[in-house]
CSV table of N, CA, C and O in Angstrom, one decimal:
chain,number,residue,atom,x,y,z
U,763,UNK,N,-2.0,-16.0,41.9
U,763,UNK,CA,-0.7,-15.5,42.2
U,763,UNK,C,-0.8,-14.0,42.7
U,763,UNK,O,-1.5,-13.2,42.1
U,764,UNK,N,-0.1,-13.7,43.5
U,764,UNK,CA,-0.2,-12.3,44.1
U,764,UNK,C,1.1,-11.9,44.0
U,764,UNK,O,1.9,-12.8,43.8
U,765,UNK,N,1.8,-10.5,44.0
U,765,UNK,CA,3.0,-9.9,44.1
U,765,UNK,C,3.9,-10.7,44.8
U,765,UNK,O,5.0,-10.8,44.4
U,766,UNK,N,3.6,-11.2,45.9
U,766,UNK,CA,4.7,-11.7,46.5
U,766,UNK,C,4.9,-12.7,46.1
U,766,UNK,O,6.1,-12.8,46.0
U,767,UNK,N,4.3,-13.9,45.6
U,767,UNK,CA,4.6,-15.1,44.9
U,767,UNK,C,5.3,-14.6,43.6
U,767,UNK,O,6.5,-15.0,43.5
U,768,UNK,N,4.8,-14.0,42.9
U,768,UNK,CA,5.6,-12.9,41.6
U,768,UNK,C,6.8,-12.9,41.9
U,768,UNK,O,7.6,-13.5,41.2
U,769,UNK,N,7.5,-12.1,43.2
U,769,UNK,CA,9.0,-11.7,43.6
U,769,UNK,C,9.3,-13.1,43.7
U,769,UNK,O,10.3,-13.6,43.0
U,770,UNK,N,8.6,-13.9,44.5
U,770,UNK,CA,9.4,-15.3,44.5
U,770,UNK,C,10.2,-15.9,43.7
U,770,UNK,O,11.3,-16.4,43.8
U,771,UNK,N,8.7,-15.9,42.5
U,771,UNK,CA,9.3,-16.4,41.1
U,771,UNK,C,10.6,-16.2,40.7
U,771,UNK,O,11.7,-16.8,40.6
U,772,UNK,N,10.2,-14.7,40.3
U,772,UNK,CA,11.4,-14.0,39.9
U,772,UNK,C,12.4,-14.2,40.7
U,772,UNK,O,13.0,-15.1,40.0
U,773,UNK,N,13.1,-14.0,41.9
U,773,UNK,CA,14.3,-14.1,42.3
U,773,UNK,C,14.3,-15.7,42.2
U,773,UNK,O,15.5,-16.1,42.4
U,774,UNK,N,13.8,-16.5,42.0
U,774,UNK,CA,14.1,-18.4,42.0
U,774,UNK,C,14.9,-18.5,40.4
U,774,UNK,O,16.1,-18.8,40.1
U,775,UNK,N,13.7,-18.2,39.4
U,775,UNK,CA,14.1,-18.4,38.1
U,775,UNK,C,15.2,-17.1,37.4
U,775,UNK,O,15.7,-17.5,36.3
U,776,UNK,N,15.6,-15.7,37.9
U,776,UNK,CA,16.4,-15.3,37.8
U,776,UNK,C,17.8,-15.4,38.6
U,776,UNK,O,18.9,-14.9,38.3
U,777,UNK,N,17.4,-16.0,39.7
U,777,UNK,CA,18.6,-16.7,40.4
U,777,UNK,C,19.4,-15.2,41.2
U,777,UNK,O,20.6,-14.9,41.3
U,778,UNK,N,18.1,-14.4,41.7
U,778,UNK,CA,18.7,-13.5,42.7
U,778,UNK,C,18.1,-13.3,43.8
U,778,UNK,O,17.4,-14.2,44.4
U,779,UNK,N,18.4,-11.7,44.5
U,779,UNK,CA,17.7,-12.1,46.1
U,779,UNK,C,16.3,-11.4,46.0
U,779,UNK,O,16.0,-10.4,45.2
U,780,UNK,N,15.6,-12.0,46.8
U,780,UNK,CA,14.3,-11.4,46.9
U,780,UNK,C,13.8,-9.9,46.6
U,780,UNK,O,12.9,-9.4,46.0
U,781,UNK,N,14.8,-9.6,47.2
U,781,UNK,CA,15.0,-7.6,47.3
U,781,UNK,C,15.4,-6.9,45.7
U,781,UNK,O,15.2,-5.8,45.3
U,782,UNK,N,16.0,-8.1,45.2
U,782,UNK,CA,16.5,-7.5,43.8
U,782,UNK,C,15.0,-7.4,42.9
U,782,UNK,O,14.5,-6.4,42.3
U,783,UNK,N,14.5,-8.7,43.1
U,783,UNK,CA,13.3,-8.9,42.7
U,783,UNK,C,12.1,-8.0,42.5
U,783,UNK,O,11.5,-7.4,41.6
U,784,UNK,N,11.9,-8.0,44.1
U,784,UNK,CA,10.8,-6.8,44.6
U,784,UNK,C,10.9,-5.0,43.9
U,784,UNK,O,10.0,-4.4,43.4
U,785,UNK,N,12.6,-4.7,44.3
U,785,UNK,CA,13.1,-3.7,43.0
U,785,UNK,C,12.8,-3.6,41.9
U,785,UNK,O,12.4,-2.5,41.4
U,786,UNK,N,13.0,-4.9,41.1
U,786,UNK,CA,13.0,-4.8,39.9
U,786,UNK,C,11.3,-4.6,39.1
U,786,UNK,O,10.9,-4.0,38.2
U,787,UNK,N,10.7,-5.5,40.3
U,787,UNK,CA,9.4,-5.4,39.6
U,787,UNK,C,8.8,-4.0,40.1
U,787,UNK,O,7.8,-3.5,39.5
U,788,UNK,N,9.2,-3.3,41.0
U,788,UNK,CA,8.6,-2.1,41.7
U,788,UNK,C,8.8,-1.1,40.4
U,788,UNK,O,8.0,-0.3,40.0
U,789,UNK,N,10.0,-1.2,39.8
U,789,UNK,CA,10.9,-0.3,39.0
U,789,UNK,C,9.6,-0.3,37.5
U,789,UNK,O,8.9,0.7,37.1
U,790,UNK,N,9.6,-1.4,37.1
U,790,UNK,CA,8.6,-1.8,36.3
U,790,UNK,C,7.4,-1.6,36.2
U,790,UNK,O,7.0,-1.4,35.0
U,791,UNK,N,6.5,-1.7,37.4
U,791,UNK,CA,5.5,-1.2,37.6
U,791,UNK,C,5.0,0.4,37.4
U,791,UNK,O,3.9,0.9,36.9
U,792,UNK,N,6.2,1.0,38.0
U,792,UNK,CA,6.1,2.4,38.2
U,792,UNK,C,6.4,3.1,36.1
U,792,UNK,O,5.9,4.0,35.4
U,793,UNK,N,7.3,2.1,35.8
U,793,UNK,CA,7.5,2.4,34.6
U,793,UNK,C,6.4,2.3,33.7
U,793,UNK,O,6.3,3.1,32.8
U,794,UNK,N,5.6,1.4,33.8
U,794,UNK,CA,4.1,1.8,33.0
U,794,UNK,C,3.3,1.8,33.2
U,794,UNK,O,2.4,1.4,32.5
U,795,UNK,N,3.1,2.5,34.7
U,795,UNK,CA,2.1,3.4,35.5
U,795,UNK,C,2.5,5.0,34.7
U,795,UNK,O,1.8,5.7,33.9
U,796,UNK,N,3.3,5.3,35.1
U,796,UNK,CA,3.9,6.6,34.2
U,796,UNK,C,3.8,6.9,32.5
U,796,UNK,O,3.7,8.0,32.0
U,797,UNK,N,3.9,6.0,32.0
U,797,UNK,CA,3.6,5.9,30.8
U,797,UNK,C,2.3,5.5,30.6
U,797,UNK,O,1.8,6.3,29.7
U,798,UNK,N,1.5,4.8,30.9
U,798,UNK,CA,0.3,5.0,30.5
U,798,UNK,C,-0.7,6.5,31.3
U,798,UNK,O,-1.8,7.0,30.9
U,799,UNK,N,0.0,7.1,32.6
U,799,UNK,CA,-0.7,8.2,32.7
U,799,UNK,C,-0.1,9.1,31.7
U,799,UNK,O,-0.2,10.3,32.0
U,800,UNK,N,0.3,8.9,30.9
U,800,UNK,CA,1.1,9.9,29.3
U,800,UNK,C,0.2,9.8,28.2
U,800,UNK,O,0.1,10.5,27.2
U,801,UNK,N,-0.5,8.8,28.5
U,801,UNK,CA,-1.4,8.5,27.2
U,801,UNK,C,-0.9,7.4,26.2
U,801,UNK,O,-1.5,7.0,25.1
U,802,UNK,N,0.4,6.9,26.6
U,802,UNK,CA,1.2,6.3,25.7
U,802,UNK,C,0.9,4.8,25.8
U,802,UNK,O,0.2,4.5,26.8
U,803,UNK,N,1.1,3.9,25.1
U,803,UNK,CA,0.7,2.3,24.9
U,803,UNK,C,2.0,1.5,25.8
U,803,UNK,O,3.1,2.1,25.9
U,804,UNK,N,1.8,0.5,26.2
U,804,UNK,CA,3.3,-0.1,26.8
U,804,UNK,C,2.7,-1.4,25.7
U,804,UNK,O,1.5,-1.7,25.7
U,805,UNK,N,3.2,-1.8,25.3
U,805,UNK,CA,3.8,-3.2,24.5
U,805,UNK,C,5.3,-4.3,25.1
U,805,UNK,O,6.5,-4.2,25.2
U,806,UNK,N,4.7,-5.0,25.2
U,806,UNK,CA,5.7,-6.4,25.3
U,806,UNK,C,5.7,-7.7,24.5
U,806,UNK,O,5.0,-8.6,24.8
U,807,UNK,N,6.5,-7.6,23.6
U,807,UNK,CA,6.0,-8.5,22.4
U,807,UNK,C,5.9,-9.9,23.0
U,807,UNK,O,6.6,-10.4,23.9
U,808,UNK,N,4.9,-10.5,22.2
U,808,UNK,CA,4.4,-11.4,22.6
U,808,UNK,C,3.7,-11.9,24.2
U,808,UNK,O,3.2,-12.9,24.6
U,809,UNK,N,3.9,-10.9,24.8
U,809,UNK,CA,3.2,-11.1,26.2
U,809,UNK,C,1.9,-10.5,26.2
U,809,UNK,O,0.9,-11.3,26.1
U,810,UNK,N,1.8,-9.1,26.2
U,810,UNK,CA,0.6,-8.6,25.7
U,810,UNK,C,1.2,-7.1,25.5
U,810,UNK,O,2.3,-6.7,25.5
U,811,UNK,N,-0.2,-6.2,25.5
U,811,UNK,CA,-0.3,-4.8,25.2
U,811,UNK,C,-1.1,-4.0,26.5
U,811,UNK,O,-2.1,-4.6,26.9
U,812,UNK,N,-0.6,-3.0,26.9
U,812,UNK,CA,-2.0,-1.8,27.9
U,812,UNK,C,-1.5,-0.3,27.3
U,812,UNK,O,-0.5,0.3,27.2
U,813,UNK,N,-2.8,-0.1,27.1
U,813,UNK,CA,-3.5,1.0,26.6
U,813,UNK,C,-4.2,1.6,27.7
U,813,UNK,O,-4.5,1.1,28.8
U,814,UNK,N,-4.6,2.8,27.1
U,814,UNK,CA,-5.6,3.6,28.2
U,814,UNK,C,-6.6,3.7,26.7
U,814,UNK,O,-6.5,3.5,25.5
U,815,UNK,N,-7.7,4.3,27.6
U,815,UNK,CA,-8.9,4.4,26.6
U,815,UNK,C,-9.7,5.2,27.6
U,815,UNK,O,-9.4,5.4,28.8
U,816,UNK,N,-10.9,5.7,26.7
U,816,UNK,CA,-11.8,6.6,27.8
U,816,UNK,C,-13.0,6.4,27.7
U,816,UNK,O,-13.5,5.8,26.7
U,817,UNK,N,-13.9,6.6,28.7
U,817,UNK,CA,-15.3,5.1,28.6
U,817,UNK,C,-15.9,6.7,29.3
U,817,UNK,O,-15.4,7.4,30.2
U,818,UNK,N,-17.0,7.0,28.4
U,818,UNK,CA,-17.4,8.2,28.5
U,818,UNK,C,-19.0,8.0,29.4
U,818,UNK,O,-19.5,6.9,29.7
U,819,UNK,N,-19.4,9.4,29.7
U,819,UNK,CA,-20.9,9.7,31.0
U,819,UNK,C,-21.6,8.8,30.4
U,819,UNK,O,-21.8,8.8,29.2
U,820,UNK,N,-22.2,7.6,31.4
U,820,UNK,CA,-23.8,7.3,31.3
U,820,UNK,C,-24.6,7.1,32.0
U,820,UNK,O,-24.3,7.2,33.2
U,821,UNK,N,-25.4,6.9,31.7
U,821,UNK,CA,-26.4,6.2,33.0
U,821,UNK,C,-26.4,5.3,33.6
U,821,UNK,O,-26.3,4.5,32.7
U,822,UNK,N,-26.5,4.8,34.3
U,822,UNK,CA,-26.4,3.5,35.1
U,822,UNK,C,-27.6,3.4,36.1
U,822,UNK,O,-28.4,4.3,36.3
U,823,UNK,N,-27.7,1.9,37.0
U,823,UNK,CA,-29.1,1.7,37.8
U,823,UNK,C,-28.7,1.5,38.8
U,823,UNK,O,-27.7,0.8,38.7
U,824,UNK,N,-28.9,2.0,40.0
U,824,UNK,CA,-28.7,1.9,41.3
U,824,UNK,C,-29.2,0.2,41.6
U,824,UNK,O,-30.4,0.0,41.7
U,825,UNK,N,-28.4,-0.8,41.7
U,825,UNK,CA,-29.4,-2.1,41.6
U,825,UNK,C,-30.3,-2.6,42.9
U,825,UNK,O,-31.1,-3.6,42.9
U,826,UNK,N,-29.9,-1.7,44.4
U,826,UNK,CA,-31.0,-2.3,45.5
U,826,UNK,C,-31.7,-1.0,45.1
U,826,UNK,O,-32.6,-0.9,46.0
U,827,UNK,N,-31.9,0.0,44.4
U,827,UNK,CA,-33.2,0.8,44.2
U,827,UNK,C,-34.1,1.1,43.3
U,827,UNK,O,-35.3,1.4,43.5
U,828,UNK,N,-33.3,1.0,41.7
U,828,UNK,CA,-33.4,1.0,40.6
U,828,UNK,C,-33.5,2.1,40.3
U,828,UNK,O,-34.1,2.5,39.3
U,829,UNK,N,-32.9,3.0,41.1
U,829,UNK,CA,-33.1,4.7,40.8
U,829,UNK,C,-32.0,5.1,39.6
U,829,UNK,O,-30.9,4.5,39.5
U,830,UNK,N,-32.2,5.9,38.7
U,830,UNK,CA,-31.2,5.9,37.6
U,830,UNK,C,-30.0,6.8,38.3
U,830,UNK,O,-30.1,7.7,39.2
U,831,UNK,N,-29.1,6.4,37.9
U,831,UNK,CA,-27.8,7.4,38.3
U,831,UNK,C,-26.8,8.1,37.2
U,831,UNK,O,-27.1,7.9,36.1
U,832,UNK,N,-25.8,8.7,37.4
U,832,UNK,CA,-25.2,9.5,36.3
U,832,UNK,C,-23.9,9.1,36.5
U,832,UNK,O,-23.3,9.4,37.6
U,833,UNK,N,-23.2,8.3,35.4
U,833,UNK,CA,-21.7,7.5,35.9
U,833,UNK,C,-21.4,8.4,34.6
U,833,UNK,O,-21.9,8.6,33.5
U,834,UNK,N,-19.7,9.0,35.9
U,834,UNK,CA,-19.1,9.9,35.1
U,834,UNK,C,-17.9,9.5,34.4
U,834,UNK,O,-17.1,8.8,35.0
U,835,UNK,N,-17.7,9.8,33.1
U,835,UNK,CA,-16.4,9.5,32.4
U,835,UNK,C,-15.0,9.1,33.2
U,835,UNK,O,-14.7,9.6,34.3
U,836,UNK,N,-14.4,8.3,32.5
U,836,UNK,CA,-13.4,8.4,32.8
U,836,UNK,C,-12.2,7.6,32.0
U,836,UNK,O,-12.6,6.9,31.1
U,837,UNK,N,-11.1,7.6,32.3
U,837,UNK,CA,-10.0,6.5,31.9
U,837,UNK,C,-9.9,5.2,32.0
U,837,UNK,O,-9.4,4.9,33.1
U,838,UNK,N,-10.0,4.6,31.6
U,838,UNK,CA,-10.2,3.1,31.9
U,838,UNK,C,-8.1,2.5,31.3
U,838,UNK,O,-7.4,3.0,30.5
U,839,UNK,N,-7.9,1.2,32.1
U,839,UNK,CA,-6.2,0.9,31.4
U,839,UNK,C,-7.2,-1.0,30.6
U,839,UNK,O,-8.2,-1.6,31.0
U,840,UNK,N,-6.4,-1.2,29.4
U,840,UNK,CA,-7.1,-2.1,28.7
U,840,UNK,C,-5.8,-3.0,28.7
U,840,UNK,O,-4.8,-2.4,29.1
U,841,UNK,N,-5.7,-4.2,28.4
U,841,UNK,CA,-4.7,-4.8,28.6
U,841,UNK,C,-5.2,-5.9,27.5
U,841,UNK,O,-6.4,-6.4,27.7
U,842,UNK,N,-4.6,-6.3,26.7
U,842,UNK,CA,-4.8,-7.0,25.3
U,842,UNK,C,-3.4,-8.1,25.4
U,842,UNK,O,-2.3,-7.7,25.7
U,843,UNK,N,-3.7,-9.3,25.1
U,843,UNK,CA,-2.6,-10.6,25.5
U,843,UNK,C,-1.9,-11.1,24.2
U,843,UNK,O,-2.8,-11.3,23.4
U,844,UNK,N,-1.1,-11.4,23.9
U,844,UNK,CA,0.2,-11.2,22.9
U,844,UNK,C,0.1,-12.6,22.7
U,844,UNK,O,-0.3,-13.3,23.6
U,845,UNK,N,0.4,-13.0,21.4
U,845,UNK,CA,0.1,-14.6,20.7
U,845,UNK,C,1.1,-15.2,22.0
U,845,UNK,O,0.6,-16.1,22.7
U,846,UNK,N,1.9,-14.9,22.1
U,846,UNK,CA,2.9,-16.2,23.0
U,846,UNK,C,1.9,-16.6,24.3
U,846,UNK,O,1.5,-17.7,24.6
U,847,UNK,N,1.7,-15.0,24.9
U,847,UNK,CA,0.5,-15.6,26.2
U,847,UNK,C,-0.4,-16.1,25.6
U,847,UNK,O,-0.5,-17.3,25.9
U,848,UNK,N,-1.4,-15.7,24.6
U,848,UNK,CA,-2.2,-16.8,24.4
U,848,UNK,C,-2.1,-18.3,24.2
U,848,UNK,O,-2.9,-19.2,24.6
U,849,UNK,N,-1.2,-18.5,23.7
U,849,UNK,CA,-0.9,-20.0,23.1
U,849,UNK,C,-0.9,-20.6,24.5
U,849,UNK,O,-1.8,-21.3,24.9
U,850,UNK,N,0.5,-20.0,25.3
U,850,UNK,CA,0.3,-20.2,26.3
U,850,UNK,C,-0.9,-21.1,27.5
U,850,UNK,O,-1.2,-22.2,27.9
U,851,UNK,N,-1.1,-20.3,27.4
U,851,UNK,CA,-2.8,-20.9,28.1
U,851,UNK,C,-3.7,-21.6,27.5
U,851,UNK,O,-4.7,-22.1,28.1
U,852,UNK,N,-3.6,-21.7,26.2
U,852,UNK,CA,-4.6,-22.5,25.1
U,852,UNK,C,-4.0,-23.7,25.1
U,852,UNK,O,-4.5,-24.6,24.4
């Protein structure tokens, strides 16, 4: 499923127009893009959780040379799935 199948959904099973959709999830997106660049957790009960976390310098292998390389820290977003999604799919 890609974003535009997503809008689809949504405006089918919310029973509005595409545009309302595409808004709503744009609105959404942006809303915990911003909050996780705060450092803050977004939670949706039972759907799941994202977090940021920080995945610190190491080394790594060039794999067509095997030259060692130096991978630098950074932020990583973690995303953890809420009993309802799991069951879900189980």
């Amino acid at each position: 499923m890609n974003k535009t199948d997503l809008i689809n959904g949504m405006a089918e099973n919310a029973g509005i127009t595409k545009a309302a959709a595409k808004k709503a999830l744009d609105s959404l997106l942006v809303d915990i893009e911003g909050s996780l660049q705060k450092g803050n957790r977004v939670s949706l009960v039972g759907f799941g959780s994202w977090s940021v976390s920080r995945r610190s310098a190491r080394e790594g292998r060039n794999p067509q040379t095997g030259k060692t390389i130096q991978i630098k820290a950074k932020n990583v977003v973690k995303f953890k799935a809420g009993s309802d999604l799991s069951s879900a799919v189980n």
